[in-house]
Amino acid sequence: MSLPKDFQWGFATASYQIEGSIHEDGRGPSIWDTFCAIPGKIADGSSGVVACDSYKRTKEDIELLKSVGARAYRFSIAWSRIIPIGGRNDPINQKGIDHYVKFVDDLIAAGIEPFITLLHWDIPDGLDKRYGGFLNKEEFTADFEHYARVMFKAIPKCKHWITFNEPWCSSILGYNSGYFAPGRTSNRAKSAVGDSSREPWIVGHNLLVAHGKAVKVYREEFKPTQGGEIGITLNGDATLPWDPEDPLDVEACDRKIEFAISWFADPIYFGHYPESMRKQLGDRLPEWTPEEVALVKGSNDFYGMNHYTANYIKHKKGVPPEDDFLGNLETLFYNKNGDCIGPETQSFWLRPHAQGFRDLLNWLSKRYGYPKIYVTENGTSLKGENDMSLEQIVEDDFRVKYFDDYVRAMALASSEDGVNVMGYMAWSLMDNFEWAEGYETRFGVTYVDYENDQKRYPKKSAKSLKPLFDSLIRKE
Ligand code: GBH
């Protein structure tokens, strides 16, 4: 098993999860600042006000990346640092731009290749207040296009752009379950506003159109001179049938991936939504206009893949409720035989199952014609890690094994199955603000001591990736 010679690897983070300094240098509020301020939304009542303090510690973070041998770093830009209110006619904040320009210069000087995500969920709150944010197709897509253009122009040295991180999360968690900002849902115990049966599908559509517009700008105005590439990052879990003998469970496995991934990837590669979704959602799924198809179809230079876990899938009978977003099925950790899919972690949704990674890489490759894939996130939390002593925390053998198993599964997909995977970013460089789960759940290869000035302590896993990749990447 091996990986191609020019395979890129490193670590990933996101602006709101690590930066802190929410008022520094003219940053405007994002929907996550607003959401965190609502009591009960974040498990430990915390927010990204300080987080890892990375806005002020870029030098230290780059030293950390160097010390663990990283060749690439994926991070996201806080839109509200660039345009504090967010809109295309609103003032641009040069200090925000300067910050990221310098960060990229410093990364490149350190021999680390930047991968920039334009939006990792933290849309300016000003846009949400002004016109409903993601829900407003005309305004949002025009504002995102403008913001993207500002960034492409400001950072010509960046050769790998990701438009959106996990539009599934922005749509479903933001507008169906209300688990993430802006927290809209039909559940009136959680929110006074929202329509779980319609809004997520509208938001998903708008994110796709906005992605298409940004890609068009990049390809027409910047790519010819800058020579970089652009794509979107989608999340999706692997699926195994609860009962492999039941064709309906087998079918539900594909349907689950279609509702999570193909919802976005089919329009990007084929120009339409998956049949299974059209069948279940009917006219709640927006129609594609010919102009939109022209923008979105063929809009990925690479496929950005975030992947963590797997589920057994059991089909459901009867008509699904209007707020169903899974595709009329159950996701389980045990199959019909009582086999467990993988060990517990600190995240209620995450159980390691590395074979699923290889299987999903193959599933995606077959469906979308073996596109170039960058794994833009992969990693794990660790049961009870937050309650351990520092001595125990830095001996994170569970995480070392997770990376070892998953990276080897990926290498097999590459050298044995013909999957065109060309990059891998471990989630995450350091413990950080884990959204609705606050700081109790840690995903870092570096421990961050939030009680003592956010001091960083690399764990065993931080140093485990370099030898692993050195042994797998072909020398010629
Ligand atoms: C990533 O998402 C994020 O990009 C990253 O910011 C985050 O820190 C990392 O995961 C670790 O969580 O509420 O039951 O519907 C990974 C994909 C999809 C995993 C949604 C959690 C919640 C399931 N995520 N899922 S549920």
Coordinates of C-alpha atoms and ligand atoms in Angstrom, one line a residue:
M1 CA 0.0 0.0 0.0
S2 CA 1.3 3.5 -0.8
L3 CA 0.4 7.1 -1.7
P4 CA 1.5 9.1 -4.8
K5 CA 4.8 11.0 -4.7
D6 CA 3.3 14.5 -4.6
F7 CA 0.6 13.6 -2.0
Q8 CA 0.0 16.6 0.4
W9 CA -0.7 16.2 4.1
G10 CA -1.1 18.4 7.1
F11 CA -3.7 19.6 9.5
A12 CA -7.0 21.6 9.5
T13 CA -8.8 24.2 11.6
A14 CA -11.5 26.7 11.2
S15 CA -11.7 30.4 12.1
Y16 CA -14.4 30.5 14.7
Q17 CA -13.1 27.4 16.4
I18 CA -9.6 28.7 17.0
E19 CA -9.2 32.5 16.5
G20 CA -10.8 34.3 19.4
S21 CA -10.2 38.1 19.3
I22 CA -13.7 38.6 18.1
H23 CA -13.5 42.4 18.3
E24 CA -9.8 42.7 17.2
D25 CA -8.9 44.8 14.2
G26 CA -12.5 45.7 13.3
R27 CA -14.0 42.2 13.0
G28 CA -17.8 42.2 12.8
P29 CA -20.0 39.6 14.5
S30 CA -20.8 36.3 12.9
I31 CA -24.0 34.2 13.4
W32 CA -21.9 32.0 15.8
D33 CA -21.3 34.9 18.1
T34 CA -25.0 35.6 18.2
F35 CA -25.9 31.9 18.6
C36 CA -23.5 31.3 21.4
A37 CA -25.0 34.1 23.4
I38 CA -28.4 32.3 23.6
P39 CA -28.5 30.4 26.8
G40 CA -28.7 26.6 26.3
K41 CA -27.3 26.4 22.8
I42 CA -23.7 25.5 23.7
A43 CA -23.2 22.5 26.1
D44 CA -20.8 24.2 28.5
G45 CA -22.2 27.7 27.9
S46 CA -19.0 28.8 26.2
S47 CA -18.2 30.5 22.9
G48 CA -15.4 31.4 20.6
V49 CA -14.6 34.7 22.4
V50 CA -11.0 33.5 23.2
A51 CA -10.9 29.9 21.8
C52 CA -7.3 29.0 21.1
D53 CA -6.3 32.7 20.8
S54 CA -4.9 31.8 17.4
Y55 CA -5.6 35.2 15.8
K56 CA -2.8 36.5 18.0
R57 CA -0.6 33.4 17.9
T58 CA 0.0 32.8 14.2
K59 CA 3.7 32.6 14.7
E60 CA 3.3 30.0 17.4
D61 CA 0.9 28.0 15.3
I62 CA 3.2 27.9 12.3
E63 CA 6.1 26.8 14.6
L64 CA 3.8 24.0 15.8
L65 CA 3.0 23.0 12.2
K66 CA 6.7 22.9 11.4
S67 CA 7.6 20.9 14.5
V68 CA 5.2 18.1 13.5
G69 CA 6.3 18.0 9.9
A70 CA 3.2 19.3 8.2
R71 CA 3.5 20.1 4.5
A72 CA 0.0 21.7 4.3
Y73 CA -2.4 23.6 6.5
R74 CA -6.1 24.1 5.9
F75 CA -7.7 27.0 7.7
S76 CA -10.7 29.2 7.1
I77 CA -11.2 32.9 6.8
A78 CA -13.6 34.8 9.0
W79 CA -15.7 36.7 6.4
S80 CA -16.7 39.3 9.1
R81 CA -13.0 40.2 9.5
I82 CA -12.8 41.1 5.7
I83 CA -16.2 42.7 5.4
P84 CA -17.5 43.3 8.9
I85 CA -21.2 43.6 7.9
G86 CA -20.7 41.2 5.0
G87 CA -22.4 42.8 2.0
R88 CA -21.1 43.7 -1.4
N89 CA -21.7 47.4 -0.8
D90 CA -20.4 47.4 2.8
P91 CA -17.0 48.7 3.8
I92 CA -14.0 46.4 3.4
N93 CA -11.7 46.1 6.4
Q94 CA -8.1 46.2 5.3
K95 CA -6.7 45.1 8.6
G96 CA -8.6 41.8 8.3
I97 CA -7.2 41.3 4.8
D98 CA -3.6 42.1 6.0
H99 CA -3.8 39.6 8.7
Y100 CA -4.5 36.7 6.4
V101 CA -2.1 37.9 3.7
K102 CA 0.7 37.9 6.2
F103 CA -0.4 34.5 7.6
V104 CA -0.2 33.0 4.1
D105 CA 3.2 34.6 3.5
D106 CA 4.5 33.2 6.7
L107 CA 3.1 29.7 6.0
I108 CA 4.8 29.7 2.6
A109 CA 8.0 30.9 4.0
A110 CA 7.9 28.0 6.5
G111 CA 7.4 25.6 3.6
I112 CA 3.7 24.9 4.4
E113 CA 1.1 24.9 1.6
P114 CA -2.1 26.9 2.4
F115 CA -5.5 25.4 1.7
I116 CA -8.1 28.2 2.4
T117 CA -11.8 27.6 3.2
L118 CA -13.8 30.8 2.4
L119 CA -16.6 29.9 4.7
H120 CA -16.6 27.4 7.6
W121 CA -20.2 28.3 8.8
D122 CA -19.4 31.7 10.3
I123 CA -21.4 34.0 8.0
P124 CA -21.5 37.7 9.1
D125 CA -24.4 38.2 11.4
G126 CA -25.1 41.5 9.5
L127 CA -26.3 39.4 6.5
D128 CA -28.5 37.2 8.6
K129 CA -30.1 40.3 10.1
R130 CA -30.3 42.2 6.8
Y131 CA -32.0 39.6 4.6
G132 CA -32.0 36.2 6.3
G133 CA -28.5 35.1 5.3
F134 CA -28.4 31.8 3.5
L135 CA -32.1 31.8 2.9
N136 CA -32.0 34.7 0.4
K137 CA -30.7 33.4 -2.9
E138 CA -30.3 36.7 -4.8
E139 CA -28.6 38.6 -2.0
F140 CA -26.5 35.9 -0.4
T141 CA -25.0 34.5 -3.7
A142 CA -24.1 38.0 -4.8
D143 CA -22.5 38.8 -1.5
F144 CA -20.6 35.6 -1.4
E145 CA -19.3 36.1 -4.9
H146 CA -18.1 39.6 -3.9
Y147 CA -16.4 38.3 -0.8
A148 CA -14.7 35.5 -2.7
R149 CA -13.4 37.9 -5.3
V150 CA -11.9 40.1 -2.6
M151 CA -10.0 37.1 -1.2
F152 CA -8.8 35.7 -4.6
K153 CA -7.4 39.1 -5.4
A154 CA -5.8 39.6 -2.0
I155 CA -4.1 36.2 -1.8
P156 CA -2.8 35.2 -5.2
K157 CA -0.3 32.9 -3.4
C158 CA -3.0 30.5 -2.3
K159 CA -3.4 27.7 -4.9
H160 CA -6.1 25.7 -3.2
W161 CA -9.5 27.3 -2.4
I162 CA -12.5 25.7 -0.8
T163 CA -15.7 27.6 -1.1
F164 CA -17.8 26.0 1.6
N165 CA -17.2 23.6 4.5
E166 CA -20.0 21.1 4.8
P167 CA -23.0 22.8 3.4
W168 CA -25.0 19.9 4.8
C169 CA -24.3 21.2 8.3
S170 CA -25.2 24.8 7.5
S171 CA -28.5 23.6 6.0
I172 CA -29.6 20.7 8.2
L173 CA -28.1 21.7 11.6
G174 CA -28.8 25.4 11.0
Y175 CA -32.3 25.2 9.5
N176 CA -33.8 21.7 10.4
S177 CA -32.6 20.5 13.8
G178 CA -31.5 24.0 14.9
Y179 CA -28.5 22.4 16.6
F180 CA -26.1 24.9 14.9
A181 CA -26.3 28.6 14.2
P182 CA -28.6 30.3 13.2
G183 CA -30.7 27.7 15.1
R184 CA -33.9 27.8 13.0
T185 CA -36.2 24.8 13.3
S186 CA -39.9 23.9 13.3
N187 CA -39.4 22.8 16.9
R188 CA -40.9 25.7 18.8
A189 CA -39.4 24.6 22.0
K190 CA -36.0 25.5 20.4
S191 CA -36.8 28.4 18.1
A192 CA -39.6 30.8 17.5
V193 CA -38.8 30.8 13.8
G194 CA -38.0 28.2 11.1
D195 CA -39.5 25.5 8.8
S196 CA -37.6 22.3 9.0
S197 CA -39.4 20.8 6.1
R198 CA -38.5 23.5 3.5
E199 CA -35.7 25.9 4.7
P200 CA -32.8 23.4 4.7
W201 CA -33.4 22.5 1.0
I202 CA -33.6 26.2 0.1
V203 CA -30.4 26.9 2.0
G204 CA -28.6 23.9 0.3
H205 CA -29.6 25.1 -3.1
N206 CA -28.4 28.7 -2.4
L207 CA -25.1 27.4 -1.1
L208 CA -24.6 25.5 -4.3
V209 CA -25.4 28.5 -6.5
A210 CA -23.1 30.7 -4.4
H211 CA -20.4 28.0 -4.8
G212 CA -20.9 28.1 -8.6
K213 CA -20.7 31.8 -8.7
A214 CA -17.4 31.9 -6.8
V215 CA -15.9 29.2 -9.0
K216 CA -16.9 31.1 -12.1
V217 CA -15.2 34.2 -10.8
Y218 CA -12.0 32.3 -9.9
R219 CA -11.8 30.5 -13.2
E220 CA -12.5 33.6 -15.3
E221 CA -10.7 36.3 -13.4
F222 CA -7.9 34.6 -11.4
K223 CA -7.1 31.0 -12.4
P224 CA -5.5 32.0 -15.7
T225 CA -2.9 34.0 -14.0
Q226 CA -2.7 32.4 -10.6
G227 CA -3.0 28.8 -11.7
G228 CA -4.7 27.5 -8.6
E229 CA -7.7 25.2 -8.1
I230 CA -11.1 25.4 -6.3
G231 CA -13.7 23.0 -5.0
I232 CA -16.2 22.4 -2.2
T233 CA -15.9 20.3 1.0
L234 CA -18.7 17.8 1.7
N235 CA -19.2 15.7 4.8
G236 CA -20.5 12.2 4.8
D237 CA -20.4 9.0 6.8
A238 CA -19.9 5.4 5.5
T239 CA -22.9 3.1 5.5
L240 CA -23.3 -0.6 6.1
P241 CA -26.6 -2.5 5.9
W242 CA -28.2 -3.4 9.3
D243 CA -29.3 -6.6 7.6
P244 CA -27.1 -7.4 4.6
E245 CA -29.7 -10.0 3.5
D246 CA -32.4 -7.3 3.2
P247 CA -32.3 -5.5 -0.1
L248 CA -34.2 -2.6 1.4
D249 CA -31.4 -2.0 3.9
V250 CA -28.8 -2.3 1.2
E251 CA -30.7 0.2 -0.9
A252 CA -31.1 2.5 2.2
C253 CA -27.3 2.6 2.5
D254 CA -27.0 4.3 -0.9
R255 CA -29.9 6.6 -0.1
K256 CA -28.3 7.7 3.1
I257 CA -25.1 8.8 1.2
E258 CA -27.3 10.4 -1.5
F259 CA -29.1 12.5 1.2
A260 CA -25.8 13.6 2.8
I261 CA -23.4 13.9 -0.1
S262 CA -25.1 13.5 -3.5
W263 CA -27.5 16.3 -2.5
F264 CA -24.5 18.6 -3.3
A265 CA -22.3 16.4 -5.4
D266 CA -24.9 15.3 -8.0
P267 CA -25.7 18.9 -9.0
I268 CA -21.9 19.6 -9.1
Y269 CA -21.0 16.6 -11.2
F270 CA -24.3 15.9 -13.0
G271 CA -26.4 19.1 -12.9
H272 CA -29.4 17.7 -10.9
Y273 CA -30.5 16.4 -7.5
P274 CA -30.5 12.6 -6.8
E275 CA -33.7 10.8 -7.8
S276 CA -34.1 9.4 -4.3
M277 CA -34.4 13.0 -2.9
R278 CA -36.7 14.2 -5.7
K279 CA -38.9 11.3 -4.9
Q280 CA -39.1 11.9 -1.2
L281 CA -39.1 15.7 -1.1
G282 CA -41.1 16.5 -4.2
D283 CA -41.5 20.3 -4.7
R284 CA -39.8 21.1 -1.4
L285 CA -36.6 20.6 -3.3
P286 CA -35.9 23.7 -5.4
E287 CA -35.8 23.5 -9.2
W288 CA -32.6 24.1 -11.1
T289 CA -32.9 26.9 -13.7
P290 CA -30.7 26.4 -16.9
E291 CA -28.5 29.4 -15.7
E292 CA -27.9 27.7 -12.4
V293 CA -27.1 24.4 -14.0
A294 CA -24.5 26.2 -16.2
L295 CA -22.9 27.7 -13.0
V296 CA -22.9 24.6 -10.9
K297 CA -22.4 21.6 -13.2
G298 CA -18.7 20.9 -13.5
S299 CA -17.7 23.4 -10.8
N300 CA -15.2 21.2 -8.8
D301 CA -11.5 21.1 -9.7
F302 CA -11.3 18.7 -6.8
Y303 CA -13.6 17.0 -4.3
G304 CA -13.1 18.0 -0.7
M305 CA -14.0 15.1 1.6
N306 CA -14.6 15.4 5.3
H307 CA -15.0 12.0 6.9
Y308 CA -15.1 10.6 10.4
T309 CA -17.4 7.6 11.0
A310 CA -19.8 4.9 9.9
N311 CA -23.3 3.7 10.6
Y312 CA -25.4 0.6 10.2
I313 CA -28.5 1.6 8.2
K314 CA -32.0 0.2 8.7
H315 CA -34.7 1.2 6.2
K316 CA -37.9 2.6 7.6
K317 CA -41.4 1.7 6.4
G318 CA -44.2 4.1 5.5
V319 CA -44.3 7.7 4.6
P320 CA -41.4 9.7 6.3
P321 CA -42.3 12.8 8.3
E322 CA -41.9 16.2 6.5
D323 CA -38.8 17.1 8.6
D324 CA -36.9 13.9 7.7
F325 CA -33.5 14.6 6.2
L326 CA -31.9 11.2 6.3
G327 CA -33.9 9.5 3.6
N328 CA -36.5 7.5 5.6
L329 CA -34.0 5.3 7.5
E330 CA -32.4 4.8 10.9
T331 CA -28.6 5.2 11.6
L332 CA -27.4 2.6 14.2
F333 CA -24.1 1.5 15.8
Y334 CA -25.2 -2.2 16.0
N335 CA -26.3 -4.5 13.2
K336 CA -28.8 -7.3 13.2
N337 CA -26.2 -9.7 14.6
G338 CA -25.4 -7.4 17.4
D339 CA -22.0 -6.5 16.1
C340 CA -20.8 -3.0 17.1
I341 CA -19.4 -0.7 14.4
G342 CA -16.6 0.7 16.5
P343 CA -15.5 1.9 19.9
E344 CA -17.1 4.9 21.7
T345 CA -15.5 8.3 21.5
Q346 CA -16.4 11.6 23.3
S347 CA -18.7 12.5 20.3
F348 CA -22.1 10.9 20.4
W349 CA -22.0 10.5 16.6
L350 CA -18.5 9.2 16.1
R351 CA -17.3 5.6 16.1
P352 CA -14.1 4.7 14.3
H353 CA -14.5 2.2 11.5
A354 CA -11.6 2.6 9.0
Q355 CA -12.9 0.1 6.4
G356 CA -15.8 2.5 5.8
F357 CA -13.3 5.2 4.7
R358 CA -11.9 3.0 2.0
D359 CA -15.5 1.9 1.0
L360 CA -16.7 5.5 0.8
L361 CA -13.7 6.7 -1.2
N362 CA -14.5 4.0 -3.7
W363 CA -18.3 4.8 -3.7
L364 CA -17.5 8.5 -4.4
S365 CA -14.9 7.7 -7.0
K366 CA -17.2 5.3 -8.9
R367 CA -20.2 7.7 -8.9
Y368 CA -18.3 10.8 -9.8
G369 CA -15.8 9.4 -12.3
Y370 CA -12.6 9.2 -10.1
P371 CA -12.2 12.9 -9.4
K372 CA -9.1 14.2 -7.6
I373 CA -10.0 14.0 -3.9
Y374 CA -8.5 16.0 -1.0
V375 CA -9.5 14.6 2.4
T376 CA -10.0 18.0 4.0
E377 CA -10.8 16.6 7.5
N378 CA -10.5 13.3 9.3
G379 CA -10.0 12.7 13.0
T380 CA -11.5 11.7 16.3
S381 CA -12.3 12.7 19.9
L382 CA -11.5 10.4 22.7
K383 CA -13.8 9.2 25.4
G384 CA -13.3 11.1 28.7
E385 CA -10.2 13.0 27.4
N386 CA -11.3 16.3 29.0
D387 CA -11.3 14.7 32.5
M388 CA -7.8 13.1 32.2
S389 CA -4.5 14.5 33.6
L390 CA -2.1 16.1 31.2
E391 CA 0.2 13.1 31.4
Q392 CA -2.6 10.9 30.2
I393 CA -3.8 13.3 27.6
V394 CA -0.5 13.5 25.7
E395 CA -0.5 9.7 25.5
D396 CA -3.4 9.5 23.1
D397 CA -2.8 6.1 21.7
F398 CA -6.5 5.8 20.7
R399 CA -6.1 8.8 18.3
V400 CA -2.7 7.5 17.1
K401 CA -4.4 4.2 16.1
Y402 CA -7.4 6.0 14.6
F403 CA -5.0 8.0 12.2
D404 CA -3.0 4.9 11.5
D405 CA -6.0 2.8 10.6
Y406 CA -7.7 5.6 8.5
V407 CA -4.6 6.7 6.7
R408 CA -3.8 3.0 5.8
A409 CA -7.3 2.5 4.6
M410 CA -6.9 5.6 2.4
A411 CA -3.5 4.3 1.1
L412 CA -5.2 1.0 0.1
A413 CA -7.9 2.9 -1.7
S414 CA -5.2 4.8 -3.6
S415 CA -2.8 2.0 -4.5
E416 CA -5.1 -1.0 -4.7
D417 CA -8.4 0.5 -5.9
G418 CA -7.3 3.4 -8.1
V419 CA -8.9 6.1 -6.1
N420 CA -7.4 9.5 -7.0
V421 CA -6.8 10.9 -3.5
M422 CA -4.0 13.5 -3.4
G423 CA -4.2 15.1 0.0
Y424 CA -5.1 14.6 3.7
M425 CA -5.6 17.1 6.5
A426 CA -6.0 15.7 10.0
W427 CA -8.7 17.3 12.2
S428 CA -7.4 19.1 14.1
L429 CA -4.1 20.8 14.6
M430 CA -5.2 21.6 18.2
D431 CA -8.2 21.2 20.6
N432 CA -10.7 23.9 19.8
F433 CA -14.2 25.2 20.1
E434 CA -16.3 22.1 19.2
W435 CA -19.4 24.1 18.2
A436 CA -22.5 23.1 20.2
E437 CA -20.4 20.7 22.3
G438 CA -18.2 23.6 23.5
Y439 CA -14.7 22.8 24.8
E440 CA -15.5 19.5 26.5
T441 CA -14.9 17.5 23.3
R442 CA -11.3 17.7 22.1
F443 CA -10.2 16.8 18.5
G444 CA -6.7 18.2 18.6
V445 CA -3.4 16.5 18.1
T446 CA -2.3 19.3 20.4
Y447 CA -3.7 19.8 23.9
V448 CA -4.8 23.4 24.6
D449 CA -4.9 24.4 28.3
Y450 CA -7.8 26.8 28.3
E451 CA -7.3 27.5 32.0
N452 CA -3.7 28.6 31.6
D453 CA -3.3 31.0 28.7
Q454 CA -4.2 28.5 26.0
K455 CA -0.8 26.9 26.3
R456 CA -0.3 24.2 23.7
Y457 CA 1.1 20.7 24.4
P458 CA 1.5 18.3 21.4
K459 CA 0.1 14.9 22.1
K460 CA 1.6 11.6 20.8
S461 CA -0.7 11.8 17.8
A462 CA 0.8 15.1 16.7
K463 CA 4.1 13.4 16.0
S464 CA 2.7 10.1 14.6
L465 CA 1.6 11.4 11.2
K466 CA 5.0 12.4 9.8
P467 CA 6.5 8.9 10.1
L468 CA 3.3 7.4 8.8
F469 CA 3.2 9.5 5.7
D470 CA 6.9 9.2 5.2
S471 CA 6.5 5.4 5.1
L472 CA 3.6 5.6 2.6
I473 CA 4.4 8.4 0.2
R474 CA 6.3 7.0 -2.8
K475 CA 9.7 8.5 -3.3
E476 CA 9.4 8.5 -7.1
Ligands
GBH1 C1 -16.6 18.6 11.2 O1 -17.8 18.1 10.8 C2 -16.5 20.1 11.2 O2 -16.2 20.5 9.9 C3 -15.5 20.6 12.2 O3 -15.7 22.0 12.3 C4 -15.7 19.9 13.5 O4 -14.9 20.4 14.5 C5 -15.4 18.4 13.3 O5 -16.3 17.9 12.4 C6 -15.6 17.6 14.6 O6 -16.9 17.6 15.0 O7 -26.2 16.5 15.1 O8 -26.6 14.1 15.1 O9 -27.1 15.4 13.2 C7 -18.0 16.7 10.8 C8 -19.4 16.2 10.3 C9 -21.7 16.3 10.7 C10 -20.2 15.6 12.4 C11 -22.8 16.5 11.7 C12 -21.3 15.8 13.5 C13 -23.6 15.9 13.9 C14 -24.6 14.9 13.7 N1 -20.4 16.5 11.3 N2 -22.6 15.7 12.9 S1 -26.2 15.3 14.3

